[in-house]
Amino acid sequence: MATLKLAIGNKNYSSWSMRPWLALRANDIPFVETVIPLYTDNPADKQQILSFSRAGKVPVLVDGETTVWDSLAIIEYIAERYPEKKLWPDDAAARAHARSVCAEMHSGFVALRSECGMNLHRPVRAVALSTDAKANVARIEEIWRECRARYGANGPFLFGRFGAADAMYAPVVHRFRTYAIDVAPDTKAYMDTMMALPAFQEWTREGIAETLVIAKFEDA
């Protein structure tokens, strides 16, 4: 069986890379990672990304002759490749709910992303959020609260056990923490659950240990 290969960006900054990496690591699925520095002036870095995918972006998953790019597409592939890991809920209605909140994360919350970029090096401190970013925060809290209310009896994550939805929202946990965003107690409880996850802690340690600084992400 071919070994999975995952090309990712800087762990300090690359929220999209974190998502499939966490889906793999938290479920004990073996893979070989390649970290490619992003936003450098080195043509070799860009060429290395292109060697994985002509889309020119990370993350990229390579499984033998199969190449999958885009975080959510990779998570879907992992779920099909390893059905026993149950990245999606067994129940059809719960599965549809999980896919919906993942898709909402994938395509939405632009204001929060732009105003609160993932940066594990950043000292914890608040910023003034726009009205749109505040609305994003409120919607994310609503999503988490509803998922926990419906499926919390099955475990401490959004749909009980750790799954695709948790992987997709994992970078938001860092954003809420790093930018000292005021959240409700139940939101904080879910954040604590995620931050206690060994795979989440591993990514965080390795991101903090990185020395590459991207100036344009250090202004906030």
PDB file of C-alpha atoms in Angstrom, residues 2 10 24 35 68 71 80 94 97 103 109 130 133 137 156 164 169 174 188 193 195 198-199 204 216:
ATOM      1  CA  ALA A   2       1.388   3.364  -1.012  1.00  0.00           C
ATOM      2  CA  ASN A  10       4.086  26.915   7.169  1.00  0.00           C
ATOM      3  CA  LEU A  24      -4.959  12.493   9.389  1.00  0.00           C
ATOM      4  CA  VAL A  35       6.470  21.520   4.574  1.00  0.00           C
ATOM      5  CA  VAL A  68      -6.060  15.594  -4.292  1.00  0.00           C
ATOM      6  CA  SER A  71      -8.547  21.009   2.162  1.00  0.00           C
ATOM      7  CA  GLU A  80     -13.661   7.481   1.755  1.00  0.00           C
ATOM      8  CA  ALA A  94     -26.106  14.251  11.014  1.00  0.00           C
ATOM      9  CA  HIS A  97     -25.441  18.668   8.869  1.00  0.00           C
ATOM     10  CA  ALA A 103     -18.976  23.828   3.401  1.00  0.00           C
ATOM     11  CA  PHE A 109     -16.293  33.897   7.196  1.00  0.00           C
ATOM     12  CA  SER A 130     -15.516  45.008  11.985  1.00  0.00           C
ATOM     13  CA  ALA A 133     -16.200  39.922  11.540  1.00  0.00           C
ATOM     14  CA  VAL A 137     -17.900  35.095  15.257  1.00  0.00           C
ATOM     15  CA  PRO A 156     -17.029  16.216  23.361  1.00  0.00           C
ATOM     16  CA  ALA A 164     -14.250  16.377   9.582  1.00  0.00           C
ATOM     17  CA  TYR A 169     -12.990  24.595  12.318  1.00  0.00           C
ATOM     18  CA  HIS A 174      -6.501  29.486  17.224  1.00  0.00           C
ATOM     19  CA  LYS A 188     -14.670  28.255  25.383  1.00  0.00           C
ATOM     20  CA  THR A 193     -11.574  20.306  24.073  1.00  0.00           C
ATOM     21  CA  MET A 195      -6.724  22.502  22.403  1.00  0.00           C
ATOM     22  CA  PRO A 198      -2.778  15.726  21.122  1.00  0.00           C
ATOM     23  CA  ALA A 199      -2.698  16.294  17.359  1.00  0.00           C
ATOM     24  CA  THR A 204       0.722  24.149  17.602  1.00  0.00           C
ATOM     25  CA  LYS A 216       2.608  40.964   5.874  1.00  0.00           C
TER      26      LYS A 216
END
